[in-house]
Coordinates of N, CA and C in Angstrom, one line a residue:
M1 N 21.0 -19.3 -67.6 CA 22.0 -19.8 -66.8 C 23.3 -18.9 -67.0
Y2 N 24.0 -18.8 -65.9 CA 25.2 -18.0 -65.9 C 26.4 -18.9 -65.8
P3 N 27.5 -18.6 -66.5 CA 28.7 -19.4 -66.4 C 29.1 -19.5 -64.9
N4 N 29.5 -20.7 -64.5 CA 30.0 -20.9 -63.1 C 29.0 -20.6 -62.0
D5 N 27.7 -20.8 -62.3 CA 26.7 -20.5 -61.3 C 26.5 -21.7 -60.3
G6 N 27.2 -22.7 -60.5 CA 27.0 -23.9 -59.6 C 26.2 -25.0 -60.3
F7 N 25.7 -24.8 -61.5 CA 24.8 -25.7 -62.2 C 25.5 -26.2 -63.4
R8 N 25.2 -27.4 -63.9 CA 25.7 -27.9 -65.1 C 24.6 -27.7 -66.2
E9 N 24.9 -27.1 -67.3 CA 23.9 -26.9 -68.4 C 23.8 -28.3 -69.1
L10 N 22.5 -28.6 -69.4 CA 22.2 -29.9 -70.0 C 22.0 -29.6 -71.5
G11 N 22.4 -30.6 -72.3 CA 22.1 -30.5 -73.8 C 20.7 -30.9 -74.1
R12 N 20.2 -30.6 -75.3 CA 18.8 -30.8 -75.7 C 18.5 -32.3 -75.5
Q13 N 19.3 -33.2 -76.0 CA 18.9 -34.6 -75.9 C 18.9 -35.1 -74.5
E14 N 19.8 -34.7 -73.7 CA 19.8 -35.1 -72.3 C 18.6 -34.5 -71.6
C15 N 18.2 -33.3 -71.9 CA 17.0 -32.7 -71.3 C 15.7 -33.6 -71.7
L16 N 15.6 -34.0 -72.9 CA 14.4 -34.7 -73.4 C 14.4 -36.1 -72.7
E17 N 15.6 -36.7 -72.6 CA 15.7 -38.0 -71.9 C 15.3 -38.0 -70.5
L18 N 15.7 -36.9 -69.8 CA 15.3 -36.7 -68.4 C 13.8 -36.5 -68.3
M19 N 13.3 -35.6 -69.1 CA 11.8 -35.4 -69.1 C 11.0 -36.6 -69.3
A20 N 11.5 -37.5 -70.2 CA 10.7 -38.7 -70.5 C 10.6 -39.6 -69.3
G21 N 11.4 -39.4 -68.3 CA 11.3 -40.3 -67.1 C 10.5 -39.8 -66.0
V22 N 9.8 -38.7 -66.1 CA 8.9 -38.2 -65.1 C 7.5 -38.0 -65.6
P23 N 6.5 -38.3 -64.8 CA 5.1 -38.2 -65.3 C 4.4 -36.9 -65.2
V24 N 4.9 -36.0 -64.4 CA 4.2 -34.7 -64.2 C 5.2 -33.5 -64.4
G25 N 4.7 -32.5 -65.0 CA 5.4 -31.2 -65.2 C 4.4 -30.1 -65.0
R26 N 4.9 -28.9 -65.3 CA 4.1 -27.7 -65.1 C 4.0 -26.9 -66.4
I27 N 2.8 -26.5 -66.8 CA 2.7 -25.7 -68.0 C 2.5 -24.2 -67.5
V28 N 3.3 -23.4 -68.2 CA 3.3 -21.9 -67.9 C 2.7 -21.2 -69.0
F29 N 1.6 -20.4 -68.7 CA 0.8 -19.7 -69.7 C 0.4 -18.4 -69.2
T30 N -0.4 -17.7 -70.0 CA -0.9 -16.4 -69.5 C -2.4 -16.5 -69.2
R31 N -2.8 -16.1 -68.0 CA -4.2 -16.0 -67.6 C -4.5 -14.6 -67.2
R32 N -5.4 -13.9 -67.9 CA -5.8 -12.5 -67.6 C -4.5 -11.6 -67.5
A33 N -3.7 -11.8 -68.5 CA -2.4 -11.0 -68.7 C -1.4 -11.2 -67.6
L34 N -1.6 -12.3 -66.8 CA -0.6 -12.6 -65.7 C -0.1 -14.0 -66.0
P35 N 1.1 -14.3 -65.5 CA 1.6 -15.7 -65.6 C 0.9 -16.6 -64.7
A36 N 0.6 -17.8 -65.3 CA -0.1 -18.9 -64.6 C 0.7 -20.2 -64.7
V37 N 0.7 -21.0 -63.7 CA 1.4 -22.3 -63.7 C 0.4 -23.4 -63.3
L38 N 0.4 -24.5 -64.0 CA -0.6 -25.5 -63.7 C 0.2 -26.9 -63.8
P39 N 0.1 -27.7 -62.8 CA 0.8 -29.0 -62.9 C -0.1 -29.9 -63.7
V40 N 0.5 -30.7 -64.6 CA -0.2 -31.6 -65.5 C 0.6 -32.8 -65.7
N41 N -0.1 -34.0 -66.0 CA 0.7 -35.1 -66.5 C 0.9 -35.0 -68.0
F42 N 1.9 -35.6 -68.5 CA 2.2 -35.4 -69.9 C 3.0 -36.6 -70.5
R43 N 3.2 -36.6 -71.8 CA 4.1 -37.6 -72.4 C 4.9 -36.8 -73.5
L44 N 6.1 -37.2 -73.8 CA 6.8 -36.6 -74.9 C 6.6 -37.4 -76.2
A45 N 6.5 -36.6 -77.3 CA 6.4 -37.2 -78.6 C 7.8 -37.5 -79.1
A46 N 7.9 -38.3 -80.1 CA 9.2 -38.7 -80.6 C 10.1 -37.5 -81.0
D47 N 9.5 -36.4 -81.4 CA 10.2 -35.2 -81.9 C 10.5 -34.3 -80.7
G48 N 10.1 -34.7 -79.5 CA 10.4 -33.8 -78.3 C 9.2 -32.9 -77.9
A49 N 8.2 -32.9 -78.7 CA 7.0 -32.1 -78.3 C 6.4 -32.6 -77.1
V50 N 5.8 -31.7 -76.3 CA 5.1 -32.1 -75.0 C 3.7 -32.3 -75.4
L51 N 3.1 -33.5 -75.0 CA 1.7 -33.8 -75.3 C 0.9 -33.8 -74.0
L52 N -0.2 -33.1 -74.0 CA -1.1 -33.1 -72.8 C -2.5 -33.6 -73.3
R53 N -3.2 -34.1 -72.4 CA -4.6 -34.5 -72.7 C -5.5 -33.9 -71.6
T54 N -6.5 -33.1 -72.0 CA -7.3 -32.4 -71.1 C -8.7 -32.2 -71.6
A55 N -9.6 -31.7 -70.7 CA -11.0 -31.5 -71.1 C -11.1 -30.5 -72.2
A56 N -11.9 -30.8 -73.2 CA -12.0 -29.9 -74.4 C -12.5 -28.5 -74.0
G57 N -13.3 -28.3 -73.0 CA -13.8 -27.0 -72.7 C -13.0 -26.3 -71.5
S58 N -11.9 -26.8 -71.2 CA -11.1 -26.3 -70.1 C -10.6 -24.9 -70.3
E59 N -10.4 -24.2 -69.2 CA -9.7 -22.9 -69.3 C -8.3 -23.0 -69.9
L60 N -7.6 -24.1 -69.6 CA -6.3 -24.3 -70.1 C -6.3 -24.3 -71.6
V61 N -7.2 -25.1 -72.2 CA -7.3 -25.1 -73.7 C -7.5 -23.8 -74.3
R62 N -8.4 -23.0 -73.7 CA -8.7 -21.7 -74.2 C -7.5 -20.8 -74.1
A63 N -6.7 -20.9 -73.0 CA -5.6 -20.0 -72.8 C -4.4 -20.4 -73.6
V64 N -4.1 -21.7 -73.9 CA -2.9 -22.0 -74.6 C -3.0 -22.2 -76.1
D65 N -4.2 -22.5 -76.6 CA -4.3 -22.8 -78.1 C -3.8 -21.6 -78.9
G66 N -2.7 -21.8 -79.6 CA -2.2 -20.8 -80.5 C -1.2 -19.9 -79.8
A67 N -0.9 -20.1 -78.5 CA 0.0 -19.2 -77.7 C 1.3 -19.9 -77.5
V68 N 2.3 -19.0 -77.3 CA 3.6 -19.6 -76.9 C 3.6 -19.8 -75.4
V69 N 4.0 -21.0 -75.0 CA 4.0 -21.4 -73.6 C 5.3 -22.0 -73.2
A70 N 5.5 -22.2 -71.9 CA 6.7 -22.9 -71.4 C 6.1 -24.1 -70.7
F71 N 6.9 -25.2 -70.7 CA 6.6 -26.4 -70.0 C 7.8 -26.8 -69.2
E72 N 7.7 -27.0 -67.9 CA 8.8 -27.3 -67.0 C 8.6 -28.7 -66.4
A73 N 9.6 -29.5 -66.3 CA 9.6 -30.7 -65.6 C 10.9 -30.8 -64.8
D74 N 10.9 -31.5 -63.7 CA 12.1 -31.6 -62.8 C 12.1 -32.8 -62.0
D75 N 13.2 -33.1 -61.3 CA 13.3 -34.1 -60.3 C 14.3 -33.6 -59.3
V76 N 13.9 -33.5 -58.0 CA 14.7 -32.9 -57.0 C 14.8 -33.9 -55.9
D77 N 16.0 -34.0 -55.3 CA 16.3 -34.8 -54.1 C 16.7 -33.9 -53.1
A78 N 15.8 -33.5 -52.2 CA 16.2 -32.5 -51.2 C 17.2 -33.0 -50.2
A79 N 17.2 -34.3 -49.9 CA 18.1 -34.8 -48.9 C 19.6 -34.8 -49.5
R80 N 19.7 -35.0 -50.8 CA 21.0 -35.0 -51.4 C 21.4 -33.7 -52.0
Q81 N 20.5 -32.7 -51.9 CA 20.6 -31.4 -52.5 C 21.1 -31.5 -54.0
S82 N 20.3 -32.2 -54.7 CA 20.6 -32.4 -56.1 C 19.3 -32.5 -56.9
G83 N 19.4 -32.3 -58.2 CA 18.3 -32.5 -59.1 C 18.5 -31.8 -60.4
W84 N 17.5 -31.8 -61.2 CA 17.5 -31.2 -62.5 C 16.2 -30.5 -62.8
S85 N 16.2 -29.6 -63.8 CA 15.1 -28.9 -64.2 C 15.2 -28.7 -65.7
V86 N 14.2 -28.9 -66.5 CA 14.2 -28.8 -67.9 C 13.0 -27.9 -68.3
V87 N 13.2 -27.0 -69.3 CA 12.1 -26.1 -69.7 C 12.0 -26.3 -71.3
V88 N 10.8 -26.5 -71.8 CA 10.5 -26.6 -73.2 C 9.7 -25.3 -73.5
T89 N 10.1 -24.5 -74.5 CA 9.3 -23.4 -74.8 C 8.9 -23.4 -76.3
G90 N 7.7 -23.1 -76.6 CA 7.2 -23.1 -78.0 C 5.7 -22.9 -78.1
P91 N 5.2 -22.9 -79.3 CA 3.8 -22.7 -79.5 C 3.0 -23.9 -79.1
A92 N 1.8 -23.7 -78.5 CA 0.9 -24.8 -78.2 C -0.3 -24.7 -79.1
R93 N -0.8 -25.9 -79.5 CA -2.0 -26.0 -80.3 C -2.8 -27.2 -79.9
V94 N -4.0 -27.1 -80.1 CA -4.9 -28.2 -79.9 C -4.8 -29.1 -81.2
V95 N -4.7 -30.4 -81.0 CA -4.6 -31.3 -82.1 C -6.0 -31.4 -82.7
T96 N -6.1 -31.0 -84.0 CA -7.4 -31.0 -84.7 C -7.5 -32.1 -85.8
D97 N -6.4 -32.6 -86.2 CA -6.4 -33.6 -87.3 C -7.0 -34.9 -86.7
P98 N -8.0 -35.4 -87.3 CA -8.7 -36.6 -86.7 C -7.8 -37.9 -86.7
V99 N -6.9 -38.0 -87.7 CA -6.0 -39.2 -87.7 C -5.0 -39.1 -86.5
E100 N -4.4 -37.9 -86.4 CA -3.5 -37.7 -85.3 C -4.2 -37.9 -83.9
H101 N -5.4 -37.4 -83.8 CA -6.2 -37.5 -82.6 C -6.4 -38.9 -82.2
R102 N -6.8 -39.7 -83.2 CA -7.1 -41.2 -83.0 C -5.8 -41.9 -82.5
R103 N -4.7 -41.5 -83.2 CA -3.4 -42.1 -82.8 C -3.0 -41.8 -81.4
L104 N -3.2 -40.5 -81.0 CA -2.8 -40.1 -79.7 C -3.8 -40.7 -78.6
A105 N -5.0 -41.0 -79.0 CA -5.9 -41.6 -78.1 C -5.4 -43.0 -77.7
R106 N -4.7 -43.6 -78.6 CA -4.1 -45.0 -78.4 C -2.8 -44.9 -77.7
T107 N -1.9 -43.9 -78.1 CA -0.5 -43.9 -77.7 C -0.1 -42.7 -76.8
G108 N -1.0 -41.7 -76.7 CA -0.6 -40.5 -76.1 C -0.8 -40.6 -74.6
P109 N -0.7 -39.4 -73.9 CA -0.9 -39.4 -72.4 C -2.3 -39.7 -72.0
V110 N -2.5 -40.3 -70.9 CA -3.8 -40.6 -70.3 C -4.0 -39.6 -69.2
S111 N -5.1 -38.9 -69.3 CA -5.4 -37.8 -68.3 C -5.6 -38.4 -66.9
W112 N -5.0 -37.8 -65.9 CA -5.3 -38.2 -64.5 C -6.6 -37.7 -64.0
A113 N -7.2 -36.8 -64.7 CA -8.5 -36.3 -64.4 C -9.4 -36.3 -65.6
P114 N -9.8 -37.5 -66.1 CA -10.5 -37.7 -67.3 C -11.8 -36.9 -67.4
S115 N -12.2 -36.6 -68.6 CA -13.5 -35.9 -68.8 C -14.2 -36.6 -70.0
A116 N -15.5 -36.3 -70.2 CA -16.2 -36.9 -71.2 C -15.7 -36.6 -72.6
R117 N -15.3 -35.3 -72.8 CA -14.8 -34.9 -74.1 C -13.4 -34.3 -73.9
E118 N -12.4 -35.0 -74.4 CA -11.0 -34.6 -74.2 C -10.3 -34.2 -75.5
V119 N -9.3 -33.4 -75.4 CA -8.5 -33.0 -76.5 C -7.0 -33.2 -76.2
F120 N -6.2 -33.2 -77.2 CA -4.7 -33.2 -77.0 C -4.2 -31.9 -77.3
V121 N -3.2 -31.4 -76.5 CA -2.5 -30.2 -76.7 C -1.1 -30.6 -77.0
R122 N -0.5 -30.0 -78.0 CA 0.9 -30.3 -78.4 C 1.7 -29.0 -78.2
V123 N 2.8 -29.0 -77.4 CA 3.7 -27.9 -77.2 C 4.9 -28.2 -78.0
E124 N 5.2 -27.5 -79.1 CA 6.4 -27.7 -79.9 C 7.7 -27.4 -79.1
A125 N 8.7 -28.2 -79.2 CA 9.9 -28.0 -78.5 C 10.9 -27.1 -79.3
E126 N 10.5 -25.9 -79.5 CA 11.4 -24.9 -80.2 C 12.7 -24.6 -79.4
L127 N 12.5 -24.4 -78.1 CA 13.7 -24.1 -77.3 C 13.6 -25.1 -76.1
V128 N 14.7 -25.8 -75.9 CA 14.8 -26.8 -74.8 C 16.1 -26.4 -74.0
T129 N 15.9 -26.1 -72.7 CA 17.0 -25.8 -71.9 C 16.9 -26.6 -70.6
G130 N 18.0 -26.8 -69.9 CA 18.0 -27.5 -68.7 C 19.3 -27.3 -67.9
R131 N 19.2 -27.6 -66.6 CA 20.3 -27.5 -65.8 C 20.2 -28.6 -64.7
E132 N 21.4 -28.9 -64.2 CA 21.5 -30.0 -63.1 C 22.3 -29.4 -62.0
L133 N 21.9 -29.8 -60.8 CA 22.7 -29.5 -59.6 C 23.1 -30.8 -59.0
V134 N 24.4 -31.1 -58.8 CA 24.8 -32.3 -58.2 C 25.2 -31.9 -56.8
G135 N 24.6 -32.6 -55.8 CA 24.7 -32.2 -54.4 C 26.1 -32.3 -53.9
G136 N 26.4 -31.5 -52.9 CA 27.6 -31.6 -52.2 C 28.6 -30.5 -52.4
R137 N 28.8 -30.1 -53.7 CA 29.8 -29.1 -54.0 C 29.3 -28.2 -55.2
S138 N 29.6 -27.0 -55.1 CA 29.3 -26.1 -56.3 C 30.4 -26.2 -57.3
L139 N 30.2 -25.6 -58.5 CA 31.2 -25.6 -59.5 C 32.5 -24.8 -59.0
Y140 N 32.3 -24.0 -58.0 CA 33.4 -23.2 -57.5 C 34.3 -24.1 -56.5
G141 N 33.8 -25.3 -56.3 CA 34.5 -26.2 -55.3 C 34.2 -25.9 -53.9
V142 N 33.2 -25.1 -53.6 CA 32.8 -24.8 -52.3 C 31.9 -25.8 -51.7
P143 N 32.2 -26.4 -50.6 CA 31.2 -27.4 -50.0 C 29.9 -26.7 -49.7
L144 N 28.8 -27.4 -50.0 CA 27.5 -26.8 -49.7 C 27.1 -27.3 -48.3
A145 N 26.5 -26.3 -47.5 CA 26.1 -26.6 -46.2 C 24.8 -27.4 -46.3
V146 N 24.7 -28.4 -45.4 CA 23.5 -29.2 -45.4 C 22.6 -28.6 -44.3
A147 N 21.4 -28.2 -44.7 CA 20.4 -27.6 -43.8 C 19.9 -28.6 -42.8
D148 N 19.7 -28.2 -41.6 CA 19.1 -29.1 -40.5 C 17.7 -28.8 -40.5
G149 N 16.9 -29.5 -41.4 CA 15.5 -29.4 -41.6 C 14.7 -28.7 -40.7

């Protein structure tokens, strides 16, 4: 973010609270040395880590386990020209501890595309950034034009 770019920077706690209110985000990872983005449902852990539940043999698991990834969630109101976006960046790992896996099976996210054998992926919230755009005016005080759809 740049100073006075028309967006309000969000603090870590505010970012996590906003993320907790939406069911879907996007995980950003590397596929064949290129950036890849995949929408997924998720849940936040108490410490701010992003938790995903997916098929054990999925391409996603192979690509993210042990890698640094980004996870983005947002909420946008196009009619009001407002919204927010939050990005969590950190290492991802498959949860291998049986006790933690059993706990997450009870309390963690439920996959919208269940499979016979699932694993949990935990993305540590090492870096949390976010920004908000409130519709109508920029930080410069300039009225924003409303597009005629």
